[in-house]
PDB file of C-alpha atoms in Angstrom:
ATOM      1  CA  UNK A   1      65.916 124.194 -82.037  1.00  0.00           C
ATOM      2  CA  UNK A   2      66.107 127.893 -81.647  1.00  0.00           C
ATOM      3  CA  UNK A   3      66.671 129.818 -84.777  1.00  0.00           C
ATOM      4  CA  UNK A   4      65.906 133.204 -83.821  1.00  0.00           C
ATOM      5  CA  UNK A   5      66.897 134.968 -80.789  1.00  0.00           C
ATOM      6  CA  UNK A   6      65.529 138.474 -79.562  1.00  0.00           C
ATOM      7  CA  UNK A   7      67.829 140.753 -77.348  1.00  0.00           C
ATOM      8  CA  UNK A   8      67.121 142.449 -74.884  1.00  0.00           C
ATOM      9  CA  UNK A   9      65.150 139.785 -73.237  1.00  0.00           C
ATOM     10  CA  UNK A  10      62.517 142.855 -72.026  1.00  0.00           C
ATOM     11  CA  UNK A  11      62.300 146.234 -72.684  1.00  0.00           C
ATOM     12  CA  UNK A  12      60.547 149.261 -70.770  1.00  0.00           C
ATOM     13  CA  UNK A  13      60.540 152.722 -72.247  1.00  0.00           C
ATOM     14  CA  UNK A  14      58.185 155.967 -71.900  1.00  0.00           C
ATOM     15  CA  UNK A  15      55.690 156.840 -74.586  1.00  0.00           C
ATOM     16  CA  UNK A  16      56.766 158.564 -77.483  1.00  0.00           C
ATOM     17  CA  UNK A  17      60.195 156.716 -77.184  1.00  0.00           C
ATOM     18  CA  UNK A  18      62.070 154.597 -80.017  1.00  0.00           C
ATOM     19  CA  UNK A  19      62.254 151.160 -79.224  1.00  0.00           C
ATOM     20  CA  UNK A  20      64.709 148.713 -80.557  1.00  0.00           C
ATOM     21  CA  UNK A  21      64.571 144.991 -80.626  1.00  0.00           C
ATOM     22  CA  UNK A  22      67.109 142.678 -82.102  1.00  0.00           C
ATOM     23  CA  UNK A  23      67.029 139.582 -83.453  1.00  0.00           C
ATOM     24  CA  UNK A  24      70.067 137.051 -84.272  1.00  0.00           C
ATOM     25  CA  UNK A  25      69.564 133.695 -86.389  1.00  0.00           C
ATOM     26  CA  UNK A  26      72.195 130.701 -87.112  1.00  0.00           C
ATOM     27  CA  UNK A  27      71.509 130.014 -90.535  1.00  0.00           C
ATOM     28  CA  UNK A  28      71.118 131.147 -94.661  1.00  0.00           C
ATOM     29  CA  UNK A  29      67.528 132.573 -95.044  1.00  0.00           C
ATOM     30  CA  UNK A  30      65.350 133.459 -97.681  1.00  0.00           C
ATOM     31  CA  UNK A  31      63.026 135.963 -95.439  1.00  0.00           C
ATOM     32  CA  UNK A  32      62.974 137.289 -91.944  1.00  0.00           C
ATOM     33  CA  UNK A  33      59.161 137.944 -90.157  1.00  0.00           C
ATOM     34  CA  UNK A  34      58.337 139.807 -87.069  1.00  0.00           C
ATOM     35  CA  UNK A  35      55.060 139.289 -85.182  1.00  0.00           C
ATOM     36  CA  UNK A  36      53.494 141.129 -82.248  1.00  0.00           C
ATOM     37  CA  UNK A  37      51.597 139.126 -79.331  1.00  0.00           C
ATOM     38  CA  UNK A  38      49.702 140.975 -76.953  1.00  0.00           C
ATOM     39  CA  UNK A  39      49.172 139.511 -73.636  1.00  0.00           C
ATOM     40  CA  UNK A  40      46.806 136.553 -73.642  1.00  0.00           C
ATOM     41  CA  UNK A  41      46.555 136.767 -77.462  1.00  0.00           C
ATOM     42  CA  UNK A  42      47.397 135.149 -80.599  1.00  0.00           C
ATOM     43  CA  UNK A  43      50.265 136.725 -82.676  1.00  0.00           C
ATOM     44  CA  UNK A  44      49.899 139.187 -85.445  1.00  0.00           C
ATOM     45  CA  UNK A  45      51.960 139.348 -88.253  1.00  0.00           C
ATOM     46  CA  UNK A  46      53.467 142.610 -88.809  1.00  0.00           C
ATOM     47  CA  UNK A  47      56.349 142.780 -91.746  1.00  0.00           C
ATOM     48  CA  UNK A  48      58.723 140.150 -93.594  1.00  0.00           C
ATOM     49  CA  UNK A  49      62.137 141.390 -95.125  1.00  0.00           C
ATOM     50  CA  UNK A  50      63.564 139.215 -97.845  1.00  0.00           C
ATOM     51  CA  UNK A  51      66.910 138.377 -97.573  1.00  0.00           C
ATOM     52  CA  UNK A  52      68.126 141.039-100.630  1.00  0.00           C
ATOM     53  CA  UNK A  53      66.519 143.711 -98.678  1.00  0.00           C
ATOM     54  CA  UNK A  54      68.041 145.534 -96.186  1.00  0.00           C
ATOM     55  CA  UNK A  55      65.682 147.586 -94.664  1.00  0.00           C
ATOM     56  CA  UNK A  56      61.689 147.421 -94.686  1.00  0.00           C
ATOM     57  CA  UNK A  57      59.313 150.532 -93.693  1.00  0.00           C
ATOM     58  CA  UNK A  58      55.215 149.900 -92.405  1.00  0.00           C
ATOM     59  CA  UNK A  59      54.253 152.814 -90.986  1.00  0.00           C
ATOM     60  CA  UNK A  60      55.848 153.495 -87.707  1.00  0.00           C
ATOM     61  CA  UNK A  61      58.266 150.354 -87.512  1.00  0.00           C
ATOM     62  CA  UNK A  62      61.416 150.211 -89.546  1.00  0.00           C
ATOM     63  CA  UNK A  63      63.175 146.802 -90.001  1.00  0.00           C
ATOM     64  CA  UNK A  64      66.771 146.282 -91.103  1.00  0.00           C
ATOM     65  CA  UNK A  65      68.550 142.854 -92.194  1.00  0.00           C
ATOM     66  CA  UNK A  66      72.066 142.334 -91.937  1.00  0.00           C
ATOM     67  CA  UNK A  67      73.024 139.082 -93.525  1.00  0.00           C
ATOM     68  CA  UNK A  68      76.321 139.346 -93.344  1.00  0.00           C
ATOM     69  CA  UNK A  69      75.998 139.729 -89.616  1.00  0.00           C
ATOM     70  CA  UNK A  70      73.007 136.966 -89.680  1.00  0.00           C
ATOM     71  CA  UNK A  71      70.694 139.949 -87.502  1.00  0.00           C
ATOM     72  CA  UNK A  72      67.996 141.950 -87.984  1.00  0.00           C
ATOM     73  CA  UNK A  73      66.413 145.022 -85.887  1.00  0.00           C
ATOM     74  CA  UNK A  74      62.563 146.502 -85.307  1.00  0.00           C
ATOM     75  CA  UNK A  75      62.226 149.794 -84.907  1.00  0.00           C
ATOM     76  CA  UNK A  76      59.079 150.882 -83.082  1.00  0.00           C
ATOM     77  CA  UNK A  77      59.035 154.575 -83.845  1.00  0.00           C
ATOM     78  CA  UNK A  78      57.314 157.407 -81.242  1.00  0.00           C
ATOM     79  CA  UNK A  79      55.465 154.833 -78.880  1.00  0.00           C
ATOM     80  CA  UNK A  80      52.892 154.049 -77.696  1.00  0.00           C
ATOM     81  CA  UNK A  81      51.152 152.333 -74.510  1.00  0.00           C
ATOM     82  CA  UNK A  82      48.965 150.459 -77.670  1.00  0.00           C
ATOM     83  CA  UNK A  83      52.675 148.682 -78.463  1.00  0.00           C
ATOM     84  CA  UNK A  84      52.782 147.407 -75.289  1.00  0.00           C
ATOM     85  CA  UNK A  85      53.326 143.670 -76.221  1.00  0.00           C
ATOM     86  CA  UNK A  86      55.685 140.914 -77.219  1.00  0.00           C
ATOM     87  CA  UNK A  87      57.646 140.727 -80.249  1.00  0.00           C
ATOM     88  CA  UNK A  88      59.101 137.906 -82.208  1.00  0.00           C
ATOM     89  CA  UNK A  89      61.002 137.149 -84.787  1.00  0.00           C
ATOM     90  CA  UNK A  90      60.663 134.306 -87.254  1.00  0.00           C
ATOM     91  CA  UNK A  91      62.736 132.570 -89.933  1.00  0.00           C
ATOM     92  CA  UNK A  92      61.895 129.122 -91.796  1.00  0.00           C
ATOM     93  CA  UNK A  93      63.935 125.813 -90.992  1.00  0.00           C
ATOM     94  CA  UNK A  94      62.711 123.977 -94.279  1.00  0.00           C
ATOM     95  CA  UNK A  95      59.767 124.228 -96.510  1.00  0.00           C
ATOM     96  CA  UNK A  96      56.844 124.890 -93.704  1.00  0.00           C
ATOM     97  CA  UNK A  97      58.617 125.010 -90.499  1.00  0.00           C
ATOM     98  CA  UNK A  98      58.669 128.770 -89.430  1.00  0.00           C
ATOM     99  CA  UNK A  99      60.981 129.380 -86.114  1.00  0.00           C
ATOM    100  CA  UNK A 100      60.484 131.362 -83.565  1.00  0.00           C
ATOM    101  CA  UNK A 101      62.657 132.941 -81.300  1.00  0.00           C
ATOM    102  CA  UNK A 102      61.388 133.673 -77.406  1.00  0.00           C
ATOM    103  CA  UNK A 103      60.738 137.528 -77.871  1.00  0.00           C
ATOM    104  CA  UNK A 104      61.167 140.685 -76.604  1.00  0.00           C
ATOM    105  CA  UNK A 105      58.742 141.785 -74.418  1.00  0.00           C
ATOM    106  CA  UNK A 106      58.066 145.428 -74.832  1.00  0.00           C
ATOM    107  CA  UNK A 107      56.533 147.911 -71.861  1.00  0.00           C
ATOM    108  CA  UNK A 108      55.513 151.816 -72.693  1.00  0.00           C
ATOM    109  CA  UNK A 109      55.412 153.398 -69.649  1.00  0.00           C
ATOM    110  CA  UNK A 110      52.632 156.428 -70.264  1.00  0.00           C
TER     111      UNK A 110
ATOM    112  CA  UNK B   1      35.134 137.419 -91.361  1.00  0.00           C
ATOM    113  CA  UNK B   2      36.112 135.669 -88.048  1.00  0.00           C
ATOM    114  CA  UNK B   3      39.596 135.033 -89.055  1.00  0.00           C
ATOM    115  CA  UNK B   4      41.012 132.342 -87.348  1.00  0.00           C
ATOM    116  CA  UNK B   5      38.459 130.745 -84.455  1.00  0.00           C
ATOM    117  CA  UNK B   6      39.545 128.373 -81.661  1.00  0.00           C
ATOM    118  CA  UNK B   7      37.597 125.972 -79.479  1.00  0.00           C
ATOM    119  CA  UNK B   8      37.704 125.676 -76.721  1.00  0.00           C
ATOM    120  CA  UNK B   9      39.291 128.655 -75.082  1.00  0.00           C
ATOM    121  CA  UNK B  10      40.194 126.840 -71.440  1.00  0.00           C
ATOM    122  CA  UNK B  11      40.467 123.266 -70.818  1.00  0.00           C
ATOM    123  CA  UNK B  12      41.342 121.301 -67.797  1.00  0.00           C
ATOM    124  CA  UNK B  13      42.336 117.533 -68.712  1.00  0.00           C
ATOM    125  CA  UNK B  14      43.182 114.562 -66.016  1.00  0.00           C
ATOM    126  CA  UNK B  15      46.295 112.531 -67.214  1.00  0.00           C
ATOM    127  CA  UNK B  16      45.169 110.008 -69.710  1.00  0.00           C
ATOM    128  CA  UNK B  17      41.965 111.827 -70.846  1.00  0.00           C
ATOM    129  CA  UNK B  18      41.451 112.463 -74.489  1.00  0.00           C
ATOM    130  CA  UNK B  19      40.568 115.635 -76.264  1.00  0.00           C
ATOM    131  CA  UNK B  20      40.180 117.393 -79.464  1.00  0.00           C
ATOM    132  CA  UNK B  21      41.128 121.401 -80.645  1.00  0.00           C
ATOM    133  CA  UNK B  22      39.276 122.538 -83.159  1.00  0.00           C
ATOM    134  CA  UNK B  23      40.538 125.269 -85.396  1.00  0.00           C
ATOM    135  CA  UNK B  24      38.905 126.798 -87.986  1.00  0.00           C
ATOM    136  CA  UNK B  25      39.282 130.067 -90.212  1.00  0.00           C
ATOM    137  CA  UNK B  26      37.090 131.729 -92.933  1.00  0.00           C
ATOM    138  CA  UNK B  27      39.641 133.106 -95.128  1.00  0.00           C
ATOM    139  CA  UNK B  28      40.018 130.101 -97.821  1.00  0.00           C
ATOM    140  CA  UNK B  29      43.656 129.595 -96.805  1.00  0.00           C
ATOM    141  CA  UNK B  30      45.383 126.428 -98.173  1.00  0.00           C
ATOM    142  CA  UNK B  31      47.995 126.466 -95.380  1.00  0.00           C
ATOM    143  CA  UNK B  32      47.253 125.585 -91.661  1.00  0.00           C
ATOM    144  CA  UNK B  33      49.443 124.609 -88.449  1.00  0.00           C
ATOM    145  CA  UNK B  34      48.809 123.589 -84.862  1.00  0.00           C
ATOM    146  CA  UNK B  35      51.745 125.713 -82.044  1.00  0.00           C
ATOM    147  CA  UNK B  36      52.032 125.142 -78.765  1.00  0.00           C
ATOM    148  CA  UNK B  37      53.743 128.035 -76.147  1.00  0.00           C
ATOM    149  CA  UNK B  38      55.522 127.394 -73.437  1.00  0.00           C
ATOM    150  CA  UNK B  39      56.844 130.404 -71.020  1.00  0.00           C
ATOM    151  CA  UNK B  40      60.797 130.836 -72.528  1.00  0.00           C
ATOM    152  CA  UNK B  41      60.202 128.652 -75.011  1.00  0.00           C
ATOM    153  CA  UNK B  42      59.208 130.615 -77.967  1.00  0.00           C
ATOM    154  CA  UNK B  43      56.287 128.902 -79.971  1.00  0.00           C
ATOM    155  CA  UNK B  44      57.111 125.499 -81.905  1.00  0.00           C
ATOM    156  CA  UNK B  45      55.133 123.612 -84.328  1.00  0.00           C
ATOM    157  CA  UNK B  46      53.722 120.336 -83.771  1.00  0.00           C
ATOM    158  CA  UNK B  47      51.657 119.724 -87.357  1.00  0.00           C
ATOM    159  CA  UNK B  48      50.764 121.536 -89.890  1.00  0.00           C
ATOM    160  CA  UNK B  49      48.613 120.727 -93.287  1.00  0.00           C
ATOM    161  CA  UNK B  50      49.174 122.533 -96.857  1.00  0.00           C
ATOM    162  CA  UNK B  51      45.784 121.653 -97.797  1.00  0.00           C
ATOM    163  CA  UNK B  52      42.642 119.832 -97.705  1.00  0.00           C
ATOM    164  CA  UNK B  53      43.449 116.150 -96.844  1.00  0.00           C
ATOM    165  CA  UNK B  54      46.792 116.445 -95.706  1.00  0.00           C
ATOM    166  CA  UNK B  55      49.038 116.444 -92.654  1.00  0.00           C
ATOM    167  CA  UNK B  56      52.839 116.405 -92.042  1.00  0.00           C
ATOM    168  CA  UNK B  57      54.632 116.196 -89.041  1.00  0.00           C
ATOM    169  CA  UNK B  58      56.315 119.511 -87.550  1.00  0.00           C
ATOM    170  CA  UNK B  59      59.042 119.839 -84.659  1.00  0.00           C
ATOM    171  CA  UNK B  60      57.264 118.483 -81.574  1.00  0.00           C
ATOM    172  CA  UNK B  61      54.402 115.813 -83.106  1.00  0.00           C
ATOM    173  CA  UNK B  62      54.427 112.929 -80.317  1.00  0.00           C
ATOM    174  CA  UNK B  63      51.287 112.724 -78.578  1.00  0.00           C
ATOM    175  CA  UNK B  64      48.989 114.147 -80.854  1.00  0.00           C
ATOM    176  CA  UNK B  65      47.052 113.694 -84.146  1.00  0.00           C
ATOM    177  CA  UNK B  66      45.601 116.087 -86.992  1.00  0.00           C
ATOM    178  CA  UNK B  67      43.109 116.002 -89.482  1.00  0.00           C
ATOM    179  CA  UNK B  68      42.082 118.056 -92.128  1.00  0.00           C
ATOM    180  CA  UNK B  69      39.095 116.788 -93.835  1.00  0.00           C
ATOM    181  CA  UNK B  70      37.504 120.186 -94.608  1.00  0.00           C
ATOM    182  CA  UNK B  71      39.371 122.852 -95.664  1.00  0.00           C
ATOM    183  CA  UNK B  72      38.230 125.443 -93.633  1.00  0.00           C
ATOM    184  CA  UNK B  73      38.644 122.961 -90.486  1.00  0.00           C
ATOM    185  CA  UNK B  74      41.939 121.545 -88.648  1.00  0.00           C
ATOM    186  CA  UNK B  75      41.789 119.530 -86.082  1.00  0.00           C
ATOM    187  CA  UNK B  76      44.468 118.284 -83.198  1.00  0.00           C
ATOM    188  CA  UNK B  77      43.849 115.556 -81.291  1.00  0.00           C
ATOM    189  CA  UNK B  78      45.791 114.521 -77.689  1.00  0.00           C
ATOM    190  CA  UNK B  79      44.860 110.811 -77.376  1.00  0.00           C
ATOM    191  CA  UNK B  80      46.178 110.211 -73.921  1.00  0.00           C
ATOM    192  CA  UNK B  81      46.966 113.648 -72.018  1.00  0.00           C
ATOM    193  CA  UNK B  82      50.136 114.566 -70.335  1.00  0.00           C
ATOM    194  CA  UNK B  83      51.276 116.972 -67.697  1.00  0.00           C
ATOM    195  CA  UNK B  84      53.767 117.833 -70.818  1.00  0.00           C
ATOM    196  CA  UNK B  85      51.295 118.399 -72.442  1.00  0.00           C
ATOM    197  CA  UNK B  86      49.994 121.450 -70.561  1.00  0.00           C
ATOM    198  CA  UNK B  87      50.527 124.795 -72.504  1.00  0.00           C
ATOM    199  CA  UNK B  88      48.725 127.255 -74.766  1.00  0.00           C
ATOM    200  CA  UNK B  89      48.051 126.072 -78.134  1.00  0.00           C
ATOM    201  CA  UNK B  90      47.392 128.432 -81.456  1.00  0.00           C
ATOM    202  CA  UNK B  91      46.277 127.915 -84.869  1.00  0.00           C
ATOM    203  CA  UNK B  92      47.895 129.597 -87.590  1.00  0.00           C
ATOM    204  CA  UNK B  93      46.587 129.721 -91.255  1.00  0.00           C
ATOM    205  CA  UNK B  94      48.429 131.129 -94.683  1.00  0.00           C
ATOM    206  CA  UNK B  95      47.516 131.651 -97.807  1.00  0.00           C
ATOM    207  CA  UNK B  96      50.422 130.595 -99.518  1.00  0.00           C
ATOM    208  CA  UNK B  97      53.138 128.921 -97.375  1.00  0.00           C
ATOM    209  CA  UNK B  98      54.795 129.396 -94.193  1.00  0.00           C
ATOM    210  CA  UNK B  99      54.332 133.394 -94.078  1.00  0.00           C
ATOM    211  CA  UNK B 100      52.340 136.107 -93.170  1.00  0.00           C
ATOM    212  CA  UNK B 101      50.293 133.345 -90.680  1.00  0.00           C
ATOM    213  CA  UNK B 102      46.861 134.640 -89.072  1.00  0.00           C
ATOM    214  CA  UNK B 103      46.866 133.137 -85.392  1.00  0.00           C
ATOM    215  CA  UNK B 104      43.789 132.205 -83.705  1.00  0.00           C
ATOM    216  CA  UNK B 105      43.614 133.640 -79.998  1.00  0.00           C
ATOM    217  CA  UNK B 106      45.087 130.325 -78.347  1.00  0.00           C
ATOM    218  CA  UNK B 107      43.440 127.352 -76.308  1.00  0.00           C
ATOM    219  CA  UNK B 108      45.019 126.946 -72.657  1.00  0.00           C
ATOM    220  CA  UNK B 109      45.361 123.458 -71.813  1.00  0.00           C
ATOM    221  CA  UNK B 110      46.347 122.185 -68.202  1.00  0.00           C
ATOM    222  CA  UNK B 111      46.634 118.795 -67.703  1.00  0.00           C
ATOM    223  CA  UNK B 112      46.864 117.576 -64.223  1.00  0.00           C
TER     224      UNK B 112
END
């Protein structure tokens, strides 16, 4: 069962853009994770927002929960061809089952 | 510290063969768990193991078998392989529960 779902589906922007990724889940959560695959690679964790926080900062990515709205957004500040990957977000259906959506995939165009 | 190691990177099964993934990871994590990825399918878990000597069952379990009789070590088994059964699977390992995993860099596994 999906729980997460990234929008837009793929993304292509030039370096030193913003990028934006969305993600929208179905149900109650107690934390929301993003992780980065690079092509032929395993993924890499890269920040978890708990669900009383509404926005998370790690260096240049910037993540922002909406409850209410049941969505959350990554920021990928000034990019770079290096962020060229897939991203995915990640919430837990029961104790150890963590859920992941089918990603954004991400292109920085030098 | 090697993280979280895979073997074998590349396999190539006939239908009916057997086979066994070996993951294993260096960091003293209690938590481990056996994905598979298929293209527009996201990654979902098939087992996963919350510490030495135990297994539990995770979204997509039929056809294979874990074991985790060292800590350090998990192991998933396909008894009898499927074409279904071809995909990329990853390791994952936590230090306490389901977040912030460390993923091992995959296993592709065609079965033909």
């Amino acid at each position: 069962s999906q729980q997460g779902e990234e929008d837009p589906q793929a993304l292509s922007i030039q370096e030193g853009e913003n990028a934006t990724m969305n993600c929208s889940y179905k149900t109650s959560i107690n934390n929301l994770q993003w992780y980065r695959q690079n092509s032929g690679r395993g993924l890499v964790h890269l920040i978890l927002i708990r669900s009383n926080e509404r926005e998370k900062h790690s260096g240049r990515l910037r993540v922002t929960l909406d409850t209410s709205k049941k969505s959350s957004s990554l920021l990928i500040t000034a990019s770079r061809a290096a962020d060229t990957a897939s991203y995915f977000c990640a919430t837990l259906q029961g104790a150890q089952k963590l859920v992941f959506g089918q990603g954004t995939r991400l292109t920085i165009n030098p | 510290n090697a993280g979280v190691t895979q073997t074998p990177k590349f396999r190539v099964l006939k239908t009916g063969q057997s086979m066994t993934l070996l993951c294993a990871q260096d960091m003293n994590h209690e938590y481990m768990y056996w994905y598979r990825q298929d293209p527009g399918m996201g990654l979902r878990l098939i087992h996963y193991s919350v510490g030495e000597g135990t297994t539990a069952k995770g979204e997509v379990p039929d056809g294979y078998n874990v074991s985790r009789l060292k800590k350090q070590n998990f192991l998933l088994g396909l008894e009898s392989a499927a074409p279904s059964q071809t995909s990329v699977y990853f390791c994952a390992s936590s230090f306490l529960g389901p977040n912030e995993q460390y993923f091992g860099p995959g296993t592709r596994l065609t079965v033909t």
